[in-house]
Each structure stands twice: as C-alpha cells, then as structure tokens.
Rosetta silent file (secondary structure, phi, psi, omega in degrees, C-alpha in Angstrom):
SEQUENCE: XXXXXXXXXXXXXXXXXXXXXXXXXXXXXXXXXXXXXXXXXXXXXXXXXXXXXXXXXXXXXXXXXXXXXXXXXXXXXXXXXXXXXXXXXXXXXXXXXXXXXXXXXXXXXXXXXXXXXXXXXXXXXXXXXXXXXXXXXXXXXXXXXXXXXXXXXXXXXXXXXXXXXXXXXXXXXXXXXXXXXXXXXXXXXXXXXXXXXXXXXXXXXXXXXXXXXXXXXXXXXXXXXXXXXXXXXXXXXXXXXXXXXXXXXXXXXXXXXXXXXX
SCORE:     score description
SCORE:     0.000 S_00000001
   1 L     0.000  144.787 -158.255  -32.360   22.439   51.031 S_00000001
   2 L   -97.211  123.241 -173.889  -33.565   22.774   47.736 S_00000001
   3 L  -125.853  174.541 -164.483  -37.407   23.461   47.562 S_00000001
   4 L   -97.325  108.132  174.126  -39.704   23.464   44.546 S_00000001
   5 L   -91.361  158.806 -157.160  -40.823   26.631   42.414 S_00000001
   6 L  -113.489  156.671 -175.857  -43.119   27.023   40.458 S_00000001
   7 H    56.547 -118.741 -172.640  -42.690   28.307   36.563 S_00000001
   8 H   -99.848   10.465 -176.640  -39.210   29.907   35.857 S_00000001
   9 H   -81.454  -21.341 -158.152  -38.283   30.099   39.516 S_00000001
  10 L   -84.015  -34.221 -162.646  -37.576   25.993   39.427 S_00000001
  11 H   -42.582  -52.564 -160.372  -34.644   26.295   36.398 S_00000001
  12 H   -65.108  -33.869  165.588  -31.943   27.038   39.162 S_00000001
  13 H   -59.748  -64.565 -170.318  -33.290   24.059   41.154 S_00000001
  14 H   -67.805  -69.157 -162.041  -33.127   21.484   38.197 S_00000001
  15 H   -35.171  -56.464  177.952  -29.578   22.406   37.702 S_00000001
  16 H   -98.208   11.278  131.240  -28.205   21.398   40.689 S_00000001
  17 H   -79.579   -1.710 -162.655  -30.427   18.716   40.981 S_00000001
  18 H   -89.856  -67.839 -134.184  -29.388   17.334   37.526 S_00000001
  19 H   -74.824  -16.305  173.641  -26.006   17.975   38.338 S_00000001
  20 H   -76.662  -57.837  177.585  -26.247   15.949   41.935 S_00000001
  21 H   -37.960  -57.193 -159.693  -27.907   13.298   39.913 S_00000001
  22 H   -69.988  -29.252  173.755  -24.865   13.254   37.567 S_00000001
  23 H   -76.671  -23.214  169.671  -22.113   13.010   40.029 S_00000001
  24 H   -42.894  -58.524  169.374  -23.930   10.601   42.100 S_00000001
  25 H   -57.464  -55.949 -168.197  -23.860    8.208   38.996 S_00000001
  26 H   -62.668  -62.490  173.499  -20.095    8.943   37.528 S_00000001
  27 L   -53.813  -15.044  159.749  -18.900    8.429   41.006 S_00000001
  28 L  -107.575   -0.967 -172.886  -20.213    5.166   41.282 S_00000001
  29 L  -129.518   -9.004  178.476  -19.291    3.986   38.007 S_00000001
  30 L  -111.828  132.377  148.641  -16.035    5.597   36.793 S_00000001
  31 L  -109.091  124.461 -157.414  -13.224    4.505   38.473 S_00000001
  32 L   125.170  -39.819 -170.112  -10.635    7.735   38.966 S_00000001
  33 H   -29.793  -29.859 -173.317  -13.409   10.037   39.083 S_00000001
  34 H   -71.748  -13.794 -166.618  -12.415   11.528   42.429 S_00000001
  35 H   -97.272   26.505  169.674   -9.323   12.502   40.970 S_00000001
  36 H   -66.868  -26.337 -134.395  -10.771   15.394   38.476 S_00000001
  37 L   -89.387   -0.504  169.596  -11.373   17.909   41.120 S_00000001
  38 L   -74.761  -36.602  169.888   -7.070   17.562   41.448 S_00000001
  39 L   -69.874   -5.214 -156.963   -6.238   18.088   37.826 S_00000001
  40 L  -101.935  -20.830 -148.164   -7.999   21.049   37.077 S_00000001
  41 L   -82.237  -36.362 -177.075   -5.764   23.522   38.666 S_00000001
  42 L   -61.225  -35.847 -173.139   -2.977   21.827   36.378 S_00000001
  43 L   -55.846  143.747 -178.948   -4.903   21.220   33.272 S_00000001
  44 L   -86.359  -52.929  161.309   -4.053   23.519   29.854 S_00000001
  45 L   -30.399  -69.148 -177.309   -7.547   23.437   29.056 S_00000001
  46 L  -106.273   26.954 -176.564   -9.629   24.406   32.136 S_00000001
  47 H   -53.237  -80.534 -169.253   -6.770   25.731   34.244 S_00000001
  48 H   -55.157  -23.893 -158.018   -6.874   29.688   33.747 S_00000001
  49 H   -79.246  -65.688  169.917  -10.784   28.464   33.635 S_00000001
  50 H   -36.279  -48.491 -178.308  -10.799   27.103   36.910 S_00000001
  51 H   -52.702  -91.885  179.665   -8.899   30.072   38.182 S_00000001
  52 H   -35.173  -38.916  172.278  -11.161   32.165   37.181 S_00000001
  53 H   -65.936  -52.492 -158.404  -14.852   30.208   38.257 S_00000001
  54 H   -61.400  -45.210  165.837  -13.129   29.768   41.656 S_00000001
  55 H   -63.275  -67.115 -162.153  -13.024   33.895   42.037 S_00000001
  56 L   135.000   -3.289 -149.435  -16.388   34.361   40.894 S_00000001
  57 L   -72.537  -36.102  164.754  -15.110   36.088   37.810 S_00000001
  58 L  -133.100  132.784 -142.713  -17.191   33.638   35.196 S_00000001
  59 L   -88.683  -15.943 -172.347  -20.546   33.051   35.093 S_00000001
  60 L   -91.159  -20.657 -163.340  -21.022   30.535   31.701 S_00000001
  61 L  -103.941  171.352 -168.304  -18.627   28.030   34.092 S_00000001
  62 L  -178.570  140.005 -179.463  -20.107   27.218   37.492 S_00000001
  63 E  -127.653  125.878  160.508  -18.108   24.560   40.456 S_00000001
  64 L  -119.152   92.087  163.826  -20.138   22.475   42.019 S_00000001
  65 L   108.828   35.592 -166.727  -18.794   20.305   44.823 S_00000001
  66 L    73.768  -16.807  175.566  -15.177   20.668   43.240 S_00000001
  67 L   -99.589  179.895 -164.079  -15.804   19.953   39.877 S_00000001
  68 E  -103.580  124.797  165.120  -16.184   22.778   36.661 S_00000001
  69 E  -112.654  179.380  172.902  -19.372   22.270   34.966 S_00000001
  70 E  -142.371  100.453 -155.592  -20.498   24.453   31.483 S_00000001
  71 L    34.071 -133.775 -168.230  -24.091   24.709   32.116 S_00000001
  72 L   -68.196  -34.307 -170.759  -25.108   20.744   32.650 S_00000001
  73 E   -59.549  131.196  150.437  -22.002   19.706   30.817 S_00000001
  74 E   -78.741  136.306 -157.959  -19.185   18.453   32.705 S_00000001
  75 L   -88.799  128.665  168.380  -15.345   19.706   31.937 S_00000001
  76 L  -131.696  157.815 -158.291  -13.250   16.905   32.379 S_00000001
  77 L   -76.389  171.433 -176.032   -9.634   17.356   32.119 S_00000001
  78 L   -89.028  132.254 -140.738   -6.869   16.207   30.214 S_00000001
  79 L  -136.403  161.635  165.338   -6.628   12.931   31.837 S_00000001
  80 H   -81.077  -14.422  166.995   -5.818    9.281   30.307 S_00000001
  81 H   -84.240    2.934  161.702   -9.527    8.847   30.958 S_00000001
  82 H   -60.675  -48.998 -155.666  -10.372   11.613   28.255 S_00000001
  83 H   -73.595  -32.532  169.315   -8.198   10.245   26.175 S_00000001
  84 H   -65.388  -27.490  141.670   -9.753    6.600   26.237 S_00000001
  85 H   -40.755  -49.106  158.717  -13.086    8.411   25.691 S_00000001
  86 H   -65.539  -39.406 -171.823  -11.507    9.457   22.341 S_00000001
  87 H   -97.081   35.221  160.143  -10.031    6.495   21.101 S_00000001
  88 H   -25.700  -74.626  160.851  -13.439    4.673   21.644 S_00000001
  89 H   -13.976  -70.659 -172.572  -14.135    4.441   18.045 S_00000001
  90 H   -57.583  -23.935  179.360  -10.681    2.709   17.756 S_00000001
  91 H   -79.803  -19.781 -154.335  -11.374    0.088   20.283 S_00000001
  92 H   -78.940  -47.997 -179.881  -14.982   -1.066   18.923 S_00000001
  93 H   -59.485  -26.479  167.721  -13.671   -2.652   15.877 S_00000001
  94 H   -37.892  -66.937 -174.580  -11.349   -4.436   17.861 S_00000001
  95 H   -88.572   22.695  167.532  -13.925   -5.469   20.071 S_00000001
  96 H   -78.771  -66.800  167.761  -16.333   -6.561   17.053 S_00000001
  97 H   -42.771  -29.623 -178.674  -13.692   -8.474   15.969 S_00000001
  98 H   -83.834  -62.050 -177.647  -12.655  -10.331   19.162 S_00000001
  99 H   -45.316  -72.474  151.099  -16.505  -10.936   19.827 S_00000001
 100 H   -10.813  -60.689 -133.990  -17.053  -12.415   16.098 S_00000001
 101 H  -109.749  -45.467 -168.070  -14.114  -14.785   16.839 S_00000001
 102 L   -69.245  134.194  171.905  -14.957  -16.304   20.275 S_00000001
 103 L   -55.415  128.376  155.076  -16.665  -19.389   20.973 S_00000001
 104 E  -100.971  144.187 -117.273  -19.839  -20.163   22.257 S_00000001
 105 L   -92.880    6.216 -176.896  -19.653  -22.106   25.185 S_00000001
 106 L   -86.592  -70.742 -171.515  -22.992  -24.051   24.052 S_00000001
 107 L   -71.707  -28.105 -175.297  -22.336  -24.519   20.135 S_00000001
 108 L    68.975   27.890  156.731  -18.452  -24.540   20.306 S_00000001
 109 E  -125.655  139.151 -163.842  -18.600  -22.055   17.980 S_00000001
 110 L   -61.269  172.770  155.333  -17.739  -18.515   16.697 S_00000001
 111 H   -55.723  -68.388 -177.670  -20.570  -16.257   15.051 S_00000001
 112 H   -33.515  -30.066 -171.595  -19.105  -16.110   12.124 S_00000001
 113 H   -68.398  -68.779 -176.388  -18.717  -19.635   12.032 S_00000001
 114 H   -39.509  -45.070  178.621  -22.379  -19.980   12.628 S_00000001
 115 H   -61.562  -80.812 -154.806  -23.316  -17.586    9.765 S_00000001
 116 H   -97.704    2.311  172.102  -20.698  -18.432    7.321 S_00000001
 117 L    81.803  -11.449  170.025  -20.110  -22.166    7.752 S_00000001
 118 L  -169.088 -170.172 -158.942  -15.926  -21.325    8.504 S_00000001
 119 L   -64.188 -161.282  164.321  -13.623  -19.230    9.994 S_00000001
 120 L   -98.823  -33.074 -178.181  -12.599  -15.884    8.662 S_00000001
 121 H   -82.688   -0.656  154.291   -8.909  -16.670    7.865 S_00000001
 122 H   -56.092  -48.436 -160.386  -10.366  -19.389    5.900 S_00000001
 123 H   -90.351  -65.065 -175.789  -11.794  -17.587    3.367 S_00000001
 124 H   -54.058  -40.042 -169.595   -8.589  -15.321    2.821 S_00000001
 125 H   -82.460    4.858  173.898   -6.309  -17.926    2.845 S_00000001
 126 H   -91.454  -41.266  162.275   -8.463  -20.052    0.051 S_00000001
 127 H   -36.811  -61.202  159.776   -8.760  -16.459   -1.808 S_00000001
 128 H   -52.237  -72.180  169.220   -4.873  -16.255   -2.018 S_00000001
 129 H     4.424  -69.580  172.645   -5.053  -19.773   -2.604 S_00000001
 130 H   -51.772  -51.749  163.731   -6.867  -18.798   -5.732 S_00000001
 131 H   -83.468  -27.305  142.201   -5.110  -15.893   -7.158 S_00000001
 132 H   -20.809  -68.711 -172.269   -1.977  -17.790   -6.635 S_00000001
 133 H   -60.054  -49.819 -172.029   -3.114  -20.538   -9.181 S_00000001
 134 H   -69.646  -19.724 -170.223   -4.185  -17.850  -11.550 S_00000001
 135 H   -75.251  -60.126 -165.854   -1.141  -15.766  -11.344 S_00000001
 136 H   -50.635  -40.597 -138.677    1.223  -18.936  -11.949 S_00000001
 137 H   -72.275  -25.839  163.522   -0.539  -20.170  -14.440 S_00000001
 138 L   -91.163   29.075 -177.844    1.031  -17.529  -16.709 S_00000001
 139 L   -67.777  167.065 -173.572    4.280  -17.618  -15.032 S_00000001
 140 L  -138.179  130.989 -170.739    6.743  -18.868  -17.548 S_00000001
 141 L  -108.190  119.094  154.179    9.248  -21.691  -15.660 S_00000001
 142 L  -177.691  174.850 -159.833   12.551  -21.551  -16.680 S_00000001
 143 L  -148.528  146.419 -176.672   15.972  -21.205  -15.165 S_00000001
 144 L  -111.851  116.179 -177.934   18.798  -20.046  -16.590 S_00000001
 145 L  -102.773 -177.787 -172.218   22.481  -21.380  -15.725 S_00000001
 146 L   -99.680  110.056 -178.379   25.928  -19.188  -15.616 S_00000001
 147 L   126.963  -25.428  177.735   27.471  -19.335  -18.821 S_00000001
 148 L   -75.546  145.091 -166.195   24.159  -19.431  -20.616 S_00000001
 149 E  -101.700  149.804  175.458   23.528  -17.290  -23.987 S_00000001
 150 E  -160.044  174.975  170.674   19.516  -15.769  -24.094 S_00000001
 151 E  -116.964  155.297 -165.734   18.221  -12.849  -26.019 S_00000001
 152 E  -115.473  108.023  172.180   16.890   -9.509  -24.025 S_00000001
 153 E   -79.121  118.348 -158.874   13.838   -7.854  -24.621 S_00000001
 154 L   -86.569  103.695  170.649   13.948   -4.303  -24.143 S_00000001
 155 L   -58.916  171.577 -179.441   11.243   -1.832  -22.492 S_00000001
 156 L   -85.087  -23.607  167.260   10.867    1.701  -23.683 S_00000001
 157 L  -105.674   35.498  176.204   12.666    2.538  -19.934 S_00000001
 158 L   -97.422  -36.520  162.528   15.702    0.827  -20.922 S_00000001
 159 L   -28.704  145.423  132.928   15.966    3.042  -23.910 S_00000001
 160 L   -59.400  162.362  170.041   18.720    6.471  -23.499 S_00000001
 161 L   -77.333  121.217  170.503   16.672    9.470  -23.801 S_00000001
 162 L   111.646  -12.796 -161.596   15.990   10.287  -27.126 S_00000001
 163 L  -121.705    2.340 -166.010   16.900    7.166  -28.540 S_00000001
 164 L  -107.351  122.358  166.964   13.426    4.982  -28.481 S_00000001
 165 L  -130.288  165.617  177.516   11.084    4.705  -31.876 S_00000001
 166 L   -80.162   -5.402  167.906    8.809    2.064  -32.392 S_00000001
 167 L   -93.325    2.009 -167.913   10.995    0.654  -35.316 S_00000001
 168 L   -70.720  154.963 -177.596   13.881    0.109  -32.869 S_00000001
 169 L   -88.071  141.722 -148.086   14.457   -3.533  -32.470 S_00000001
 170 L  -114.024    6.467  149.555   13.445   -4.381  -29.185 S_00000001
 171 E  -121.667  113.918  171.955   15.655   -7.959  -28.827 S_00000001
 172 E  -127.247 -158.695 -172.340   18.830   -8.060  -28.710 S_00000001
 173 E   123.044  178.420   53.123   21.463  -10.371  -27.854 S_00000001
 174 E  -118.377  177.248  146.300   22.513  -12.957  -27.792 S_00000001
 175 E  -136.154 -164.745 -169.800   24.585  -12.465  -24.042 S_00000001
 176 E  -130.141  131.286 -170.256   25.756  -13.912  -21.569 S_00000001
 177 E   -93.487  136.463 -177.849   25.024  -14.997  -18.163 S_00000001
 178 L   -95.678 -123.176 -138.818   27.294  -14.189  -15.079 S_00000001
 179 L   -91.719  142.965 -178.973   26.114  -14.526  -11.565 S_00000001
 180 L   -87.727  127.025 -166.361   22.399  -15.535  -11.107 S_00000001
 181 L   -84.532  -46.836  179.207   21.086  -13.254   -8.457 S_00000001
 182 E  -176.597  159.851 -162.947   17.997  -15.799   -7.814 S_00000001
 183 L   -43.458  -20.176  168.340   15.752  -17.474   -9.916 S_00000001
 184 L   -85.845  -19.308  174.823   13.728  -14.545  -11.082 S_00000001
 185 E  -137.897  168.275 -146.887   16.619  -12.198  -12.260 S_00000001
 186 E  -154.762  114.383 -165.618   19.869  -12.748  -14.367 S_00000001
 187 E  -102.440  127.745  179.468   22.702  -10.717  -14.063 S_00000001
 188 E  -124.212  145.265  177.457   23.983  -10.434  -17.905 S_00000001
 189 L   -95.186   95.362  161.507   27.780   -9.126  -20.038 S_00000001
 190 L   -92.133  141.980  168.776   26.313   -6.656  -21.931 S_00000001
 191 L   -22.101  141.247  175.427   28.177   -4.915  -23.996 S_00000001
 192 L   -52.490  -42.487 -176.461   29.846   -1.260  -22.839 S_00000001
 193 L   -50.706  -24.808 -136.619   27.819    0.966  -25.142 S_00000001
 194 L  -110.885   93.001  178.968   24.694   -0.193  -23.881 S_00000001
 195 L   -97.637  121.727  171.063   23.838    2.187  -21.467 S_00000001
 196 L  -167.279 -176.818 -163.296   21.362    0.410  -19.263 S_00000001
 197 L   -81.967  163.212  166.134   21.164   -1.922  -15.949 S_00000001
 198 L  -107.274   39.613  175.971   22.548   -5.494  -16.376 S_00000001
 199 E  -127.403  166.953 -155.663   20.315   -6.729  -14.748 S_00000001
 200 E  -158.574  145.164  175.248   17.486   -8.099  -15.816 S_00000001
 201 E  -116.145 -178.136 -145.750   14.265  -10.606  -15.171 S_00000001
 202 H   -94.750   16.539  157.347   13.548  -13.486  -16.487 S_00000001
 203 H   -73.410   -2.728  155.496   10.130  -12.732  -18.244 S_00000001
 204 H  -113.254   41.864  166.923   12.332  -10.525  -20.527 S_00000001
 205 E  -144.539  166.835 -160.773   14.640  -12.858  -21.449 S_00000001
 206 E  -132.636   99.548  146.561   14.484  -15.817  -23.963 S_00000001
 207 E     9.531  111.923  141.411   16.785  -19.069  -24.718 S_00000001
 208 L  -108.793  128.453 -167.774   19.691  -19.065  -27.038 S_00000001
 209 L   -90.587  114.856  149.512   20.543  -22.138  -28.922 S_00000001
 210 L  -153.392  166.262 -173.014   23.893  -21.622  -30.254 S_00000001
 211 L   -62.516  136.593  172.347   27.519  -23.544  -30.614 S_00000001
 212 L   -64.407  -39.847  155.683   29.486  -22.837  -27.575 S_00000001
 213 L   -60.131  -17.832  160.408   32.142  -22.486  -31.049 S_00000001
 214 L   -37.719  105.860  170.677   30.453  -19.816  -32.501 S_00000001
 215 L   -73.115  -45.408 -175.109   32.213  -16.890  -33.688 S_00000001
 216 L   -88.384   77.550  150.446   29.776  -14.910  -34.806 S_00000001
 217 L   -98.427  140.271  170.560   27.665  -14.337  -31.442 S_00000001
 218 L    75.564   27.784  173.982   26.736  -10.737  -30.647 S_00000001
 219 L  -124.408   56.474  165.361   26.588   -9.506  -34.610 S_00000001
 220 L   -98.934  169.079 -173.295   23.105   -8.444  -34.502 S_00000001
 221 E   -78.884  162.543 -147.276   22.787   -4.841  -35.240 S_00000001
 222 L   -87.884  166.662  147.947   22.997   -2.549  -32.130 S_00000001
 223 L   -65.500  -15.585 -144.173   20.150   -0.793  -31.079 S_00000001
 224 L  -143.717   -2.377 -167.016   21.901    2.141  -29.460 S_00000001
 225 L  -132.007   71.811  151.870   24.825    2.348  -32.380 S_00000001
 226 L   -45.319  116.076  178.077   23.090    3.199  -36.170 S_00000001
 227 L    90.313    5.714  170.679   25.273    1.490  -38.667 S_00000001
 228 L  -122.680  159.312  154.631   27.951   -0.542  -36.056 S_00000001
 229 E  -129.560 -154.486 -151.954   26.683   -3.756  -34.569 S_00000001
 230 L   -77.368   -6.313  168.522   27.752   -5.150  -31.408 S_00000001
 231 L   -96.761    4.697 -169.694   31.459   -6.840  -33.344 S_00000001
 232 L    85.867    0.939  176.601   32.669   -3.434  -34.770 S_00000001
 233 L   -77.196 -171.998  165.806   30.905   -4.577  -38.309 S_00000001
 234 L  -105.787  173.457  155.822   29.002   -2.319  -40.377 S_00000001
 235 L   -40.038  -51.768  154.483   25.652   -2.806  -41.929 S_00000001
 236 L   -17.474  -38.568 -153.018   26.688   -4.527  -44.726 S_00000001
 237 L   -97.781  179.128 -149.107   27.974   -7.375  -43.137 S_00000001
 238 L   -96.466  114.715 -178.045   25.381  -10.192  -42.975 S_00000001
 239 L  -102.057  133.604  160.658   23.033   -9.789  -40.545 S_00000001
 240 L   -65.710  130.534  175.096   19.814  -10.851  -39.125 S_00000001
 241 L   -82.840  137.271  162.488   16.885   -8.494  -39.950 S_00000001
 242 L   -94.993  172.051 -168.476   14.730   -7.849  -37.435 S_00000001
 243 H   -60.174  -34.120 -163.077   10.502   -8.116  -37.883 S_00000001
 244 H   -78.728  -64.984  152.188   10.512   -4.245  -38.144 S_00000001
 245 H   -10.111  -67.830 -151.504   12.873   -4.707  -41.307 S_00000001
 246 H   -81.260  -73.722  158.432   11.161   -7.498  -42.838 S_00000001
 247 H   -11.750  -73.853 -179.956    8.130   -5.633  -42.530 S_00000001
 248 H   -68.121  -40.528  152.939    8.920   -2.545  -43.881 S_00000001
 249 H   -41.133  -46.671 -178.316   10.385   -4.396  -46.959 S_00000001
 250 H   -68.301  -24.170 -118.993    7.195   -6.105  -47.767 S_00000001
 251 H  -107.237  -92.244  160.871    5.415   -3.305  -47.056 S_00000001
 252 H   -24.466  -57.683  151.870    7.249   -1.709  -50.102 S_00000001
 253 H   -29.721  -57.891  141.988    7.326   -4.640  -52.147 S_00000001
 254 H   -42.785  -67.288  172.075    3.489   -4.558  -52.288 S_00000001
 255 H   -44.696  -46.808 -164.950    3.358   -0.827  -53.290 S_00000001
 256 H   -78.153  -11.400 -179.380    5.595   -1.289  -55.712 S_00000001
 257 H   -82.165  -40.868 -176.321    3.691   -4.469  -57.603 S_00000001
 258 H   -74.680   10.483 -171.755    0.531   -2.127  -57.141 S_00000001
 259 L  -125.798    6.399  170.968    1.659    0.736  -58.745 S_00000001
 260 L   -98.286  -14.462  175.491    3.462   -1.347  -61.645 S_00000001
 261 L   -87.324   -7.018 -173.904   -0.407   -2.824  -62.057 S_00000001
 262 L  -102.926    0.000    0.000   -2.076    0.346  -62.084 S_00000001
C-alpha cells in the first residue's frame, strides 16, 4: 500500500501512481495492449534491455507489472501498433480529405461544397478545361498524307556536332512522306547524308506545293554538304537562296552604296 510523504519522500510514490494511472487507461483503450509484456523478450530494441531490467542490472529502465518503463515513459515494442503510431501523419490527410468529401446528413452536402459552392474535382476538371482551350488555340491543325512533299525545320539538336552556325539554313526539303506514325509525327525519306532521326513532328514541318512531275525536287542546297546540294549539283546551279543569303547580300549592297556616297 502506497502511503503519502511528505516533501521528496512522495517522488517514488507519484511514479508508480502515475504509472498505475497510465496502464489503467491504455488497457482500457488500446486494443492489443496485453500483448506488449510478450514481445519484449523478442524485440531488437528493448530485448537485451529487458534482459537486463529483469536482473536488476539497470536502474534508468524500471518493470512495472510486466511492462519496461524509462522513467514515466513507456517502451513499447516493435509492434504493428508502433508502427501505426508512426504513420499517423500519413493517415490525417487522408482523413481530412474523406471528411471534406462526405455528406451531411441534414444539408446533403459536403463541406467543401458548403464553402465553395462545388465539388473539388470540379474545379480541376474546369482548370484543365481551361488550359486545354489555351494550349489548342496555338496548336496548328494539319495532317499530312503518305506520299506528301513538306519542308523540315531544323533545331540546333538535329545539327552533327560541329556543324551548327546561325547562318545555316534551318529548312530544308522538300521530302517525302512514308508511313505516318499518328497524327502528330511524320516519318520522312531523307536523304542518306543527313545524319539525323527521320522522324519528325508536325509543328516542324510545313506544306509543299509542287508538281507530282517535278524534276527538280530536293535541289536546295544541303545543309550538312558545303558546295553539293541534295541532286549531286554544285553551287552554281540555280538555286533557291535562303533568308540568311538574301540578307547578307543586302546587307552588302547597302555598305557598298554608302561608301560610294561618302
């Protein structure tokens, strides 16, 4: 029987009354509790611990009534009820969310509802809804059939190494299309030299209008070949100038009127 002292004589009393107090509660309110005082001999934590309290051997651990305390704290072992102590955290949004969502049985309505006037997947799916519209609107609709000629606009990681300047002409073509992988890419017969994929999508490619009788398709100059173009000509032979070209002529052109006026 525990009786009451006075001053620093009582601490040893309030322990093991706190500690009556605690199992008294846990044991009426956890269900599994009874099974700690089985686990401990087993446990990797408080095994050798246990071992050891049970001899007398350590004094910061203390067993009262089968279980391991650490002063007032209780050790409790590794158990699947630790571990749902741990993932707590992880459950509460879960159960924010689930709460948020459920109807009340008065209003026939969620919180959320109440608050925001609609659901929650309402608002994301009119937000997609939204960025949908804006993304198509610069989508550029066209389709491309097998057999069809287009010109190819070239990225800088289409380039060989070593071979990309900002005068290179950065469309070439025209080519041709083989098998359509799906409406967004174009599988095109490019040329051998041209080392790069053949495939290609269809925001870098462009409509060619030309006679299905044309001989001269594919004699713009190469990109990837200075001085051949894509028929085995040379420069010479009559070509389309590209913008970089045209440019750099005028460019000249202009110097040369101002420096016959000065």
């Amino acid at each position: 029987m525990l009786r009451h002292q006075a001053g620093s004589f009582n601490c040893d009393a309030d322990d093991l009354s706190r500690r009556t107090l605690l199992l008294t509660t846990m044991s009426t309110k956890v269900v599994g509790f009874e099974t700690f005082t089985d686990k401990y001999t087993t446990d990797p934590s408080f095994g050798r611990i246990f071992q050891v309290a049970t001899e007398g051997h350590r004094y910061d651990f203390a067993l009262y009534n089968g279980y391991l305390f650490h002063g007032l704290q209780l050790c409790i072992p590794d158990y699947s009820l630790r571990t749902k102590l741990k993932q707590w955290d992880l459950a509460l949004p879960q159960a924010k969310f689930a709460y948020k969502r459920s109807k009340n049985r008065t209003t026939d309505l969620s919180p959320f509802e109440i608050v925001y006037g609609q659901k929650p997947y309402g608002i994301i799916r009119d937000i997609n809804t939204k960025y949908k519209s804006r993304v198509d609107s610069h989508r550029r609709h066209i389709l491309f059939d097998v057999g069809d000629f287009v010109w190819v606009v070239l990225t800088r990681d289409r380039f060989p190494v070593g071979e990309y300047n900002k005068l290179k002409d950065r469309k070439i073509g025209s080519y041709e299309v083989v098998p359509k992988i799906n409406d967004n890419a174009y599988r095109l017969r490019l040329p051998s030299h041209l080392k790069t994929s053949d495939v290609f999508n269809v925001k870098r490619l462009s409509p060619c209008f030309v006679d299905s009788d044309d001989t001269t398709l594919n004699l713009r100059t190469s990109s990837f070949q200075p001085g051949v173009n894509d028929a085995g000509g040379s420069e010479t032979d009559d070509v389309e100038l590209s913008d970089c070209t045209l440019m750099a002529l005028r460019y000249h052109e202009l110097a040369d009127q101002r420096k016959g006026g000065s």
